[in-house]
JSON list of C-alpha atoms in Angstrom, two decimals:
[
{"chain": "T", "resi": 1, "resn": "MET", "atom": "CA", "xyz": [-27.64, 51.44, -44.94]},
{"chain": "T", "resi": 2, "resn": "PHE", "atom": "CA", "xyz": [-25.23, 50.08, -42.35]},
{"chain": "T", "resi": 3, "resn": "LEU", "atom": "CA", "xyz": [-25.61, 46.53, -40.97]},
{"chain": "T", "resi": 4, "resn": "GLY", "atom": "CA", "xyz": [-23.68, 45.34, -37.94]},
{"chain": "T", "resi": 5, "resn": "ILE", "atom": "CA", "xyz": [-23.27, 41.56, -37.69]},
{"chain": "T", "resi": 6, "resn": "ILE", "atom": "CA", "xyz": [-22.26, 40.51, -34.21]},
{"chain": "T", "resi": 7, "resn": "GLY", "atom": "CA", "xyz": [-19.82, 37.61, -34.18]},
{"chain": "T", "resi": 8, "resn": "SER", "atom": "CA", "xyz": [-17.63, 36.02, -36.86]},
{"chain": "T", "resi": 9, "resn": "GLY", "atom": "CA", "xyz": [-18.58, 32.43, -36.09]},
{"chain": "T", "resi": 10, "resn": "THR", "atom": "CA", "xyz": [-20.30, 30.02, -38.46]},
{"chain": "T", "resi": 11, "resn": "MET", "atom": "CA", "xyz": [-23.67, 31.81, -38.49]},
{"chain": "T", "resi": 12, "resn": "GLY", "atom": "CA", "xyz": [-22.02, 35.22, -38.63]},
{"chain": "T", "resi": 13, "resn": "LYS", "atom": "CA", "xyz": [-20.22, 34.17, -41.81]},
{"chain": "T", "resi": 14, "resn": "VAL", "atom": "CA", "xyz": [-23.40, 32.71, -43.31]},
{"chain": "T", "resi": 15, "resn": "LEU", "atom": "CA", "xyz": [-25.27, 35.92, -42.56]},
{"chain": "T", "resi": 16, "resn": "LEU", "atom": "CA", "xyz": [-22.45, 38.06, -43.98]},
{"chain": "T", "resi": 17, "resn": "ASP", "atom": "CA", "xyz": [-22.49, 36.13, -47.26]},
{"chain": "T", "resi": 18, "resn": "TYR", "atom": "CA", "xyz": [-26.26, 36.30, -47.55]},
{"chain": "T", "resi": 19, "resn": "ALA", "atom": "CA", "xyz": [-26.46, 40.01, -46.66]},
{"chain": "T", "resi": 20, "resn": "LYS", "atom": "CA", "xyz": [-23.93, 40.79, -49.41]},
{"chain": "T", "resi": 21, "resn": "GLU", "atom": "CA", "xyz": [-25.93, 38.68, -51.84]},
{"chain": "T", "resi": 22, "resn": "GLU", "atom": "CA", "xyz": [-29.28, 40.19, -50.80]},
{"chain": "T", "resi": 23, "resn": "GLY", "atom": "CA", "xyz": [-28.07, 43.76, -51.35]},
{"chain": "T", "resi": 24, "resn": "THR", "atom": "CA", "xyz": [-30.18, 45.90, -49.00]},
{"chain": "T", "resi": 25, "resn": "PHE", "atom": "CA", "xyz": [-27.19, 47.01, -46.93]},
{"chain": "T", "resi": 26, "resn": "ASP", "atom": "CA", "xyz": [-24.32, 48.71, -48.76]},
{"chain": "T", "resi": 27, "resn": "ASP", "atom": "CA", "xyz": [-22.15, 48.89, -45.62]},
{"chain": "T", "resi": 28, "resn": "ILE", "atom": "CA", "xyz": [-21.64, 45.76, -43.50]},
{"chain": "T", "resi": 29, "resn": "ALA", "atom": "CA", "xyz": [-19.33, 45.29, -40.52]},
{"chain": "T", "resi": 30, "resn": "VAL", "atom": "CA", "xyz": [-18.63, 42.24, -38.38]},
{"chain": "T", "resi": 31, "resn": "LEU", "atom": "CA", "xyz": [-18.40, 43.18, -34.69]},
{"chain": "T", "resi": 32, "resn": "GLU", "atom": "CA", "xyz": [-16.57, 40.93, -32.25]},
{"chain": "T", "resi": 33, "resn": "PRO", "atom": "CA", "xyz": [-18.50, 40.85, -28.94]},
{"chain": "T", "resi": 34, "resn": "LEU", "atom": "CA", "xyz": [-16.00, 39.10, -26.69]},
{"chain": "T", "resi": 35, "resn": "SER", "atom": "CA", "xyz": [-12.80, 40.94, -27.61]},
{"chain": "T", "resi": 36, "resn": "ASP", "atom": "CA", "xyz": [-11.32, 44.37, -26.94]},
{"chain": "T", "resi": 37, "resn": "GLN", "atom": "CA", "xyz": [-11.70, 45.34, -30.60]},
{"chain": "T", "resi": 38, "resn": "PRO", "atom": "CA", "xyz": [-13.60, 48.67, -30.74]},
{"chain": "T", "resi": 39, "resn": "TRP", "atom": "CA", "xyz": [-16.99, 48.77, -32.39]},
{"chain": "T", "resi": 40, "resn": "PRO", "atom": "CA", "xyz": [-17.73, 51.33, -35.15]},
{"chain": "T", "resi": 41, "resn": "GLU", "atom": "CA", "xyz": [-18.19, 54.99, -34.37]},
{"chain": "T", "resi": 42, "resn": "LYS", "atom": "CA", "xyz": [-20.75, 55.06, -37.16]},
{"chain": "T", "resi": 43, "resn": "ARG", "atom": "CA", "xyz": [-24.23, 54.30, -35.88]},
{"chain": "T", "resi": 44, "resn": "PRO", "atom": "CA", "xyz": [-25.66, 51.05, -37.37]},
{"chain": "T", "resi": 45, "resn": "ASP", "atom": "CA", "xyz": [-29.10, 50.97, -38.95]},
{"chain": "T", "resi": 46, "resn": "LEU", "atom": "CA", "xyz": [-29.47, 47.36, -37.77]},
{"chain": "T", "resi": 47, "resn": "LEU", "atom": "CA", "xyz": [-27.66, 44.91, -35.50]},
{"chain": "T", "resi": 48, "resn": "ILE", "atom": "CA", "xyz": [-28.06, 41.12, -35.83]},
{"chain": "T", "resi": 49, "resn": "ASP", "atom": "CA", "xyz": [-26.59, 38.80, -33.21]},
{"chain": "T", "resi": 50, "resn": "PHE", "atom": "CA", "xyz": [-25.88, 35.12, -33.90]},
{"chain": "T", "resi": 51, "resn": "SER", "atom": "CA", "xyz": [-22.90, 34.94, -31.55]},
{"chain": "T", "resi": 52, "resn": "HIS", "atom": "CA", "xyz": [-22.92, 34.09, -27.84]},
{"chain": "T", "resi": 53, "resn": "PRO", "atom": "CA", "xyz": [-25.26, 34.75, -24.87]},
{"chain": "T", "resi": 54, "resn": "LYS", "atom": "CA", "xyz": [-22.62, 36.91, -23.16]},
{"chain": "T", "resi": 55, "resn": "ALA", "atom": "CA", "xyz": [-22.60, 39.29, -26.15]},
{"chain": "T", "resi": 56, "resn": "VAL", "atom": "CA", "xyz": [-25.79, 40.95, -24.93]},
{"chain": "T", "resi": 57, "resn": "GLY", "atom": "CA", "xyz": [-23.83, 42.95, -22.34]},
{"chain": "T", "resi": 58, "resn": "ARG", "atom": "CA", "xyz": [-21.59, 44.49, -25.01]},
{"chain": "T", "resi": 59, "resn": "ILE", "atom": "CA", "xyz": [-24.62, 45.12, -27.24]},
{"chain": "T", "resi": 60, "resn": "TYR", "atom": "CA", "xyz": [-26.44, 46.93, -24.44]},
{"chain": "T", "resi": 61, "resn": "ASP", "atom": "CA", "xyz": [-23.45, 49.13, -23.56]},
{"chain": "T", "resi": 62, "resn": "TYR", "atom": "CA", "xyz": [-22.85, 50.01, -27.22]},
{"chain": "T", "resi": 63, "resn": "CYS", "atom": "CA", "xyz": [-26.49, 50.87, -27.94]},
{"chain": "T", "resi": 64, "resn": "ARG", "atom": "CA", "xyz": [-26.73, 52.99, -24.79]},
{"chain": "T", "resi": 65, "resn": "GLU", "atom": "CA", "xyz": [-23.60, 54.90, -25.84]},
{"chain": "T", "resi": 66, "resn": "LYS", "atom": "CA", "xyz": [-25.22, 55.55, -29.24]},
{"chain": "T", "resi": 67, "resn": "GLY", "atom": "CA", "xyz": [-28.41, 56.85, -27.67]},
{"chain": "T", "resi": 68, "resn": "GLY", "atom": "CA", "xyz": [-30.50, 53.72, -28.18]},
{"chain": "T", "resi": 69, "resn": "ASN", "atom": "CA", "xyz": [-33.22, 53.22, -30.79]},
{"chain": "T", "resi": 70, "resn": "ILE", "atom": "CA", "xyz": [-31.07, 50.88, -32.91]},
{"chain": "T", "resi": 71, "resn": "PRO", "atom": "CA", "xyz": [-33.09, 47.96, -34.33]},
{"chain": "T", "resi": 72, "resn": "ILE", "atom": "CA", "xyz": [-31.73, 44.65, -33.03]},
{"chain": "T", "resi": 73, "resn": "VAL", "atom": "CA", "xyz": [-32.32, 41.02, -33.98]},
{"chain": "T", "resi": 74, "resn": "LEU", "atom": "CA", "xyz": [-31.30, 38.52, -31.30]},
{"chain": "T", "resi": 75, "resn": "ALA", "atom": "CA", "xyz": [-30.91, 35.05, -32.80]},
{"chain": "T", "resi": 76, "resn": "THR", "atom": "CA", "xyz": [-28.74, 33.65, -30.01]},
{"chain": "T", "resi": 77, "resn": "THR", "atom": "CA", "xyz": [-29.97, 31.00, -27.56]},
{"chain": "T", "resi": 78, "resn": "GLY", "atom": "CA", "xyz": [-28.75, 29.74, -24.19]},
{"chain": "T", "resi": 79, "resn": "TYR", "atom": "CA", "xyz": [-29.22, 32.92, -22.15]},
{"chain": "T", "resi": 80, "resn": "GLY", "atom": "CA", "xyz": [-28.82, 32.58, -18.38]},
{"chain": "T", "resi": 81, "resn": "PRO", "atom": "CA", "xyz": [-30.64, 34.68, -15.75]},
{"chain": "T", "resi": 82, "resn": "GLU", "atom": "CA", "xyz": [-28.13, 37.54, -15.89]},
{"chain": "T", "resi": 83, "resn": "GLU", "atom": "CA", "xyz": [-28.25, 37.71, -19.69]},
{"chain": "T", "resi": 84, "resn": "GLU", "atom": "CA", "xyz": [-32.05, 37.67, -19.58]},
{"chain": "T", "resi": 85, "resn": "LYS", "atom": "CA", "xyz": [-31.97, 40.75, -17.35]},
{"chain": "T", "resi": 86, "resn": "LEU", "atom": "CA", "xyz": [-29.74, 42.52, -19.86]},
{"chain": "T", "resi": 87, "resn": "VAL", "atom": "CA", "xyz": [-32.11, 41.57, -22.70]},
{"chain": "T", "resi": 88, "resn": "GLN", "atom": "CA", "xyz": [-34.93, 43.22, -20.74]},
{"chain": "T", "resi": 89, "resn": "LEU", "atom": "CA", "xyz": [-32.85, 46.38, -20.30]},
{"chain": "T", "resi": 90, "resn": "LEU", "atom": "CA", "xyz": [-31.99, 46.35, -24.01]},
{"chain": "T", "resi": 91, "resn": "GLU", "atom": "CA", "xyz": [-35.67, 46.12, -24.93]},
{"chain": "T", "resi": 92, "resn": "LYS", "atom": "CA", "xyz": [-36.28, 49.37, -23.04]},
{"chain": "T", "resi": 93, "resn": "ILE", "atom": "CA", "xyz": [-33.90, 51.38, -25.23]},
{"chain": "T", "resi": 94, "resn": "CYS", "atom": "CA", "xyz": [-34.05, 49.62, -28.62]},
{"chain": "T", "resi": 95, "resn": "PRO", "atom": "CA", "xyz": [-36.68, 48.01, -30.86]},
{"chain": "T", "resi": 96, "resn": "LEU", "atom": "CA", "xyz": [-35.89, 44.32, -30.63]},
{"chain": "T", "resi": 97, "resn": "VAL", "atom": "CA", "xyz": [-37.07, 41.04, -32.11]},
{"chain": "T", "resi": 98, "resn": "ARG", "atom": "CA", "xyz": [-35.90, 37.77, -30.64]},
{"chain": "T", "resi": 99, "resn": "SER", "atom": "CA", "xyz": [-36.39, 34.15, -31.70]},
{"chain": "T", "resi": 100, "resn": "SER", "atom": "CA", "xyz": [-34.71, 30.81, -31.14]},
{"chain": "T", "resi": 101, "resn": "ASN", "atom": "CA", "xyz": [-35.32, 29.95, -34.81]},
{"chain": "T", "resi": 102, "resn": "PHE", "atom": "CA", "xyz": [-35.94, 32.45, -37.60]},
{"chain": "T", "resi": 103, "resn": "SER", "atom": "CA", "xyz": [-36.71, 29.91, -40.34]},
{"chain": "T", "resi": 104, "resn": "ARG", "atom": "CA", "xyz": [-40.09, 30.30, -42.04]},
{"chain": "T", "resi": 105, "resn": "GLY", "atom": "CA", "xyz": [-40.93, 26.63, -41.69]},
{"chain": "T", "resi": 106, "resn": "MET", "atom": "CA", "xyz": [-40.41, 26.60, -37.92]},
{"chain": "T", "resi": 107, "resn": "GLU", "atom": "CA", "xyz": [-42.85, 29.47, -37.51]},
{"chain": "T", "resi": 108, "resn": "VAL", "atom": "CA", "xyz": [-45.49, 27.35, -39.25]},
{"chain": "T", "resi": 109, "resn": "MET", "atom": "CA", "xyz": [-44.52, 24.27, -37.22]},
{"chain": "T", "resi": 110, "resn": "GLN", "atom": "CA", "xyz": [-45.13, 26.20, -34.00]},
{"chain": "T", "resi": 111, "resn": "GLN", "atom": "CA", "xyz": [-48.62, 27.07, -35.23]},
{"chain": "T", "resi": 112, "resn": "LEU", "atom": "CA", "xyz": [-49.36, 23.49, -36.27]},
{"chain": "T", "resi": 113, "resn": "CYS", "atom": "CA", "xyz": [-48.19, 22.09, -32.93]},
{"chain": "T", "resi": 114, "resn": "ARG", "atom": "CA", "xyz": [-50.37, 24.49, -30.97]},
{"chain": "T", "resi": 115, "resn": "GLU", "atom": "CA", "xyz": [-53.38, 23.55, -33.11]},
{"chain": "T", "resi": 116, "resn": "ALA", "atom": "CA", "xyz": [-52.69, 19.81, -32.75]},
{"chain": "T", "resi": 117, "resn": "LYS", "atom": "CA", "xyz": [-52.38, 20.13, -28.98]},
{"chain": "T", "resi": 118, "resn": "LYS", "atom": "CA", "xyz": [-55.67, 22.03, -28.86]},
{"chain": "T", "resi": 119, "resn": "GLU", "atom": "CA", "xyz": [-57.47, 19.36, -30.88]},
{"chain": "T", "resi": 120, "resn": "LEU", "atom": "CA", "xyz": [-55.89, 16.32, -29.21]},
{"chain": "T", "resi": 121, "resn": "ALA", "atom": "CA", "xyz": [-55.44, 17.50, -25.62]},
{"chain": "T", "resi": 122, "resn": "GLY", "atom": "CA", "xyz": [-56.08, 14.72, -23.11]},
{"chain": "T", "resi": 123, "resn": "ARG", "atom": "CA", "xyz": [-56.21, 12.03, -25.79]},
{"chain": "T", "resi": 124, "resn": "CYS", "atom": "CA", "xyz": [-52.53, 11.58, -26.66]},
{"chain": "T", "resi": 125, "resn": "ASP", "atom": "CA", "xyz": [-48.98, 11.40, -25.36]},
{"chain": "T", "resi": 126, "resn": "ILE", "atom": "CA", "xyz": [-46.80, 14.24, -26.65]},
{"chain": "T", "resi": 127, "resn": "ARG", "atom": "CA", "xyz": [-43.08, 13.60, -27.14]},
{"chain": "T", "resi": 128, "resn": "MET", "atom": "CA", "xyz": [-40.26, 15.43, -28.92]},
{"chain": "T", "resi": 129, "resn": "THR", "atom": "CA", "xyz": [-36.85, 14.69, -30.41]},
{"chain": "T", "resi": 130, "resn": "GLU", "atom": "CA", "xyz": [-34.33, 17.29, -31.55]},
{"chain": "T", "resi": 131, "resn": "VAL", "atom": "CA", "xyz": [-31.11, 16.63, -33.44]},
{"chain": "T", "resi": 132, "resn": "HIS", "atom": "CA", "xyz": [-28.18, 19.00, -34.00]},
{"chain": "T", "resi": 133, "resn": "HIS", "atom": "CA", "xyz": [-24.51, 18.90, -34.96]},
{"chain": "T", "resi": 134, "resn": "THR", "atom": "CA", "xyz": [-21.88, 17.86, -32.44]},
{"chain": "T", "resi": 135, "resn": "LYS", "atom": "CA", "xyz": [-20.73, 21.44, -31.83]},
{"chain": "T", "resi": 136, "resn": "LYS", "atom": "CA", "xyz": [-24.15, 22.60, -30.62]},
{"chain": "T", "resi": 137, "resn": "ARG", "atom": "CA", "xyz": [-23.63, 23.67, -27.02]},
{"chain": "T", "resi": 138, "resn": "ASP", "atom": "CA", "xyz": [-27.09, 24.12, -25.54]},
{"chain": "T", "resi": 139, "resn": "ARG", "atom": "CA", "xyz": [-29.11, 20.99, -24.84]},
{"chain": "T", "resi": 140, "resn": "PRO", "atom": "CA", "xyz": [-32.03, 21.02, -25.45]},
{"chain": "T", "resi": 141, "resn": "SER", "atom": "CA", "xyz": [-31.84, 23.58, -28.23]},
{"chain": "T", "resi": 142, "resn": "GLY", "atom": "CA", "xyz": [-33.52, 26.97, -27.94]},
{"chain": "T", "resi": 143, "resn": "THR", "atom": "CA", "xyz": [-35.98, 25.91, -30.62]},
{"chain": "T", "resi": 144, "resn": "ALA", "atom": "CA", "xyz": [-36.86, 22.76, -28.67]},
{"chain": "T", "resi": 145, "resn": "VAL", "atom": "CA", "xyz": [-37.43, 24.85, -25.55]},
{"chain": "T", "resi": 146, "resn": "SER", "atom": "CA", "xyz": [-39.77, 27.16, -27.48]},
{"chain": "T", "resi": 147, "resn": "LEU", "atom": "CA", "xyz": [-41.71, 24.21, -28.87]},
{"chain": "T", "resi": 148, "resn": "CYS", "atom": "CA", "xyz": [-41.96, 22.69, -25.38]},
{"chain": "T", "resi": 149, "resn": "HIS", "atom": "CA", "xyz": [-43.42, 25.91, -24.02]},
{"chain": "T", "resi": 150, "resn": "SER", "atom": "CA", "xyz": [-46.05, 25.82, -26.78]},
{"chain": "T", "resi": 151, "resn": "LEU", "atom": "CA", "xyz": [-46.91, 22.23, -25.83]},
{"chain": "T", "resi": 152, "resn": "ALA", "atom": "CA", "xyz": [-46.73, 22.59, -22.02]},
{"chain": "T", "resi": 153, "resn": "LEU", "atom": "CA", "xyz": [-43.81, 20.14, -21.90]},
{"chain": "T", "resi": 154, "resn": "ASP", "atom": "CA", "xyz": [-40.82, 20.36, -19.57]},
{"chain": "T", "resi": 155, "resn": "PRO", "atom": "CA", "xyz": [-37.88, 20.73, -21.99]},
{"chain": "T", "resi": 156, "resn": "PHE", "atom": "CA", "xyz": [-35.57, 19.04, -19.45]},
{"chain": "T", "resi": 157, "resn": "ASP", "atom": "CA", "xyz": [-37.78, 15.98, -18.95]},
{"chain": "T", "resi": 158, "resn": "GLU", "atom": "CA", "xyz": [-35.62, 13.41, -20.74]},
{"chain": "T", "resi": 159, "resn": "ALA", "atom": "CA", "xyz": [-38.45, 10.88, -20.73]},
{"chain": "T", "resi": 160, "resn": "ARG", "atom": "CA", "xyz": [-40.43, 13.15, -23.03]},
{"chain": "T", "resi": 161, "resn": "VAL", "atom": "CA", "xyz": [-37.80, 15.29, -24.78]},
{"chain": "T", "resi": 162, "resn": "GLN", "atom": "CA", "xyz": [-34.73, 13.69, -26.35]},
{"chain": "T", "resi": 163, "resn": "SER", "atom": "CA", "xyz": [-31.69, 15.67, -27.58]},
{"chain": "T", "resi": 164, "resn": "LEU", "atom": "CA", "xyz": [-29.16, 14.11, -29.95]},
{"chain": "T", "resi": 165, "resn": "ARG", "atom": "CA", "xyz": [-25.87, 15.64, -31.08]},
{"chain": "T", "resi": 166, "resn": "MET", "atom": "CA", "xyz": [-24.33, 14.02, -34.14]},
{"chain": "T", "resi": 167, "resn": "GLY", "atom": "CA", "xyz": [-22.50, 14.77, -37.35]},
{"chain": "T", "resi": 168, "resn": "THR", "atom": "CA", "xyz": [-23.19, 18.07, -39.08]},
{"chain": "T", "resi": 169, "resn": "VAL", "atom": "CA", "xyz": [-26.99, 18.15, -38.74]},
{"chain": "T", "resi": 170, "resn": "CYS", "atom": "CA", "xyz": [-28.19, 21.77, -39.00]},
{"chain": "T", "resi": 171, "resn": "GLY", "atom": "CA", "xyz": [-31.30, 21.04, -36.99]},
{"chain": "T", "resi": 172, "resn": "GLN", "atom": "CA", "xyz": [-34.24, 18.66, -36.96]},
{"chain": "T", "resi": 173, "resn": "HIS", "atom": "CA", "xyz": [-37.21, 18.88, -34.59]},
{"chain": "T", "resi": 174, "resn": "THR", "atom": "CA", "xyz": [-39.96, 16.28, -34.45]},
{"chain": "T", "resi": 175, "resn": "VAL", "atom": "CA", "xyz": [-43.07, 16.37, -32.27]},
{"chain": "T", "resi": 176, "resn": "TYR", "atom": "CA", "xyz": [-45.10, 13.17, -31.83]},
{"chain": "T", "resi": 177, "resn": "PHE", "atom": "CA", "xyz": [-48.77, 13.08, -30.88]},
{"chain": "T", "resi": 178, "resn": "ALA", "atom": "CA", "xyz": [-49.38, 9.42, -29.97]},
{"chain": "T", "resi": 179, "resn": "LEU", "atom": "CA", "xyz": [-53.03, 8.38, -29.85]},
{"chain": "T", "resi": 180, "resn": "GLU", "atom": "CA", "xyz": [-54.53, 4.91, -29.66]},
{"chain": "T", "resi": 181, "resn": "ASP", "atom": "CA", "xyz": [-53.45, 3.03, -32.80]},
{"chain": "T", "resi": 182, "resn": "GLU", "atom": "CA", "xyz": [-52.10, 6.13, -34.57]},
{"chain": "T", "resi": 183, "resn": "ILE", "atom": "CA", "xyz": [-49.29, 8.68, -34.35]},
{"chain": "T", "resi": 184, "resn": "LEU", "atom": "CA", "xyz": [-49.23, 12.18, -35.78]},
{"chain": "T", "resi": 185, "resn": "GLU", "atom": "CA", "xyz": [-45.72, 13.52, -36.45]},
{"chain": "T", "resi": 186, "resn": "ILE", "atom": "CA", "xyz": [-44.86, 17.16, -37.15]},
{"chain": "T", "resi": 187, "resn": "ARG", "atom": "CA", "xyz": [-41.25, 17.62, -38.26]},
{"chain": "T", "resi": 188, "resn": "HIS", "atom": "CA", "xyz": [-39.02, 20.45, -39.39]},
{"chain": "T", "resi": 189, "resn": "THR", "atom": "CA", "xyz": [-35.62, 19.75, -40.94]},
{"chain": "T", "resi": 190, "resn": "ALA", "atom": "CA", "xyz": [-33.11, 22.48, -41.70]},
{"chain": "T", "resi": 191, "resn": "MET", "atom": "CA", "xyz": [-31.05, 21.61, -44.79]},
{"chain": "T", "resi": 192, "resn": "SER", "atom": "CA", "xyz": [-28.68, 24.55, -44.38]},
{"chain": "T", "resi": 193, "resn": "LYS", "atom": "CA", "xyz": [-27.91, 27.42, -42.02]},
{"chain": "T", "resi": 194, "resn": "LYS", "atom": "CA", "xyz": [-28.81, 29.95, -44.71]},
{"chain": "T", "resi": 195, "resn": "ILE", "atom": "CA", "xyz": [-32.53, 29.67, -43.84]},
{"chain": "T", "resi": 196, "resn": "PHE", "atom": "CA", "xyz": [-31.79, 31.18, -40.42]},
{"chain": "T", "resi": 197, "resn": "ALA", "atom": "CA", "xyz": [-29.84, 34.07, -41.95]},
{"chain": "T", "resi": 198, "resn": "ILE", "atom": "CA", "xyz": [-32.68, 34.79, -44.40]},
{"chain": "T", "resi": 199, "resn": "GLY", "atom": "CA", "xyz": [-35.27, 34.88, -41.63]},
{"chain": "T", "resi": 200, "resn": "ALA", "atom": "CA", "xyz": [-33.17, 37.02, -39.32]},
{"chain": "T", "resi": 201, "resn": "LEU", "atom": "CA", "xyz": [-32.40, 39.58, -42.03]},
{"chain": "T", "resi": 202, "resn": "GLU", "atom": "CA", "xyz": [-36.06, 39.77, -43.05]},
{"chain": "T", "resi": 203, "resn": "ALA", "atom": "CA", "xyz": [-37.06, 40.34, -39.41]},
{"chain": "T", "resi": 204, "resn": "GLY", "atom": "CA", "xyz": [-34.42, 43.07, -39.13]},
{"chain": "T", "resi": 205, "resn": "LYS", "atom": "CA", "xyz": [-35.53, 44.82, -42.31]},
{"chain": "T", "resi": 206, "resn": "LYS", "atom": "CA", "xyz": [-39.08, 44.85, -40.97]},
{"chain": "T", "resi": 207, "resn": "LEU", "atom": "CA", "xyz": [-37.89, 46.53, -37.77]},
{"chain": "T", "resi": 208, "resn": "VAL", "atom": "CA", "xyz": [-35.97, 49.15, -39.75]},
{"chain": "T", "resi": 209, "resn": "LYS", "atom": "CA", "xyz": [-39.02, 49.85, -41.93]},
{"chain": "T", "resi": 210, "resn": "GLU", "atom": "CA", "xyz": [-41.21, 50.35, -38.88]},
{"chain": "T", "resi": 211, "resn": "LEU", "atom": "CA", "xyz": [-38.88, 53.11, -37.68]},
{"chain": "T", "resi": 212, "resn": "THR", "atom": "CA", "xyz": [-38.92, 55.04, -40.96]}
]
């Protein structure tokens, strides 16, 4: 099968290495979204994007040229209003899964936070901190925004949501439920970027299987 990895940045390289190691795809190409380099004539069995919000325009045009119905994993964050419109158009022609964080642990953290909010609603103050490396562009992170939506927090309320950029931290998200005389903390720490590649590839393989 043919896998197209969009973008040759840090996560693109991590995904490329893992996909070669994992072995499901015997043909893998790295596609540059923001250059004039042509994309393959051969139709991909799966596209995974860890590149840049503006890449979605190139992805949409390419998939439309190929007749659509190409499974796509969008693992990019920081979309603006125009990019969001293109994502909606892309969803109409291709099976698509999208997440701000494809790690297995974060999926469980989302569930735990929703359950804690349900049990403690009205009896606690909810706060969040998120930490990433200094090259992380979006602030707060896409994962923090998703967690905030689950908790009915404004992700841009700096009194309740704190974003730190330091060192080479892959990602750490902590949610605090502060009650009288006690605090419940739910935290997820990413030790490497490989966990995101594993989750994204698994999500993509599931999409491909659903089409066969």
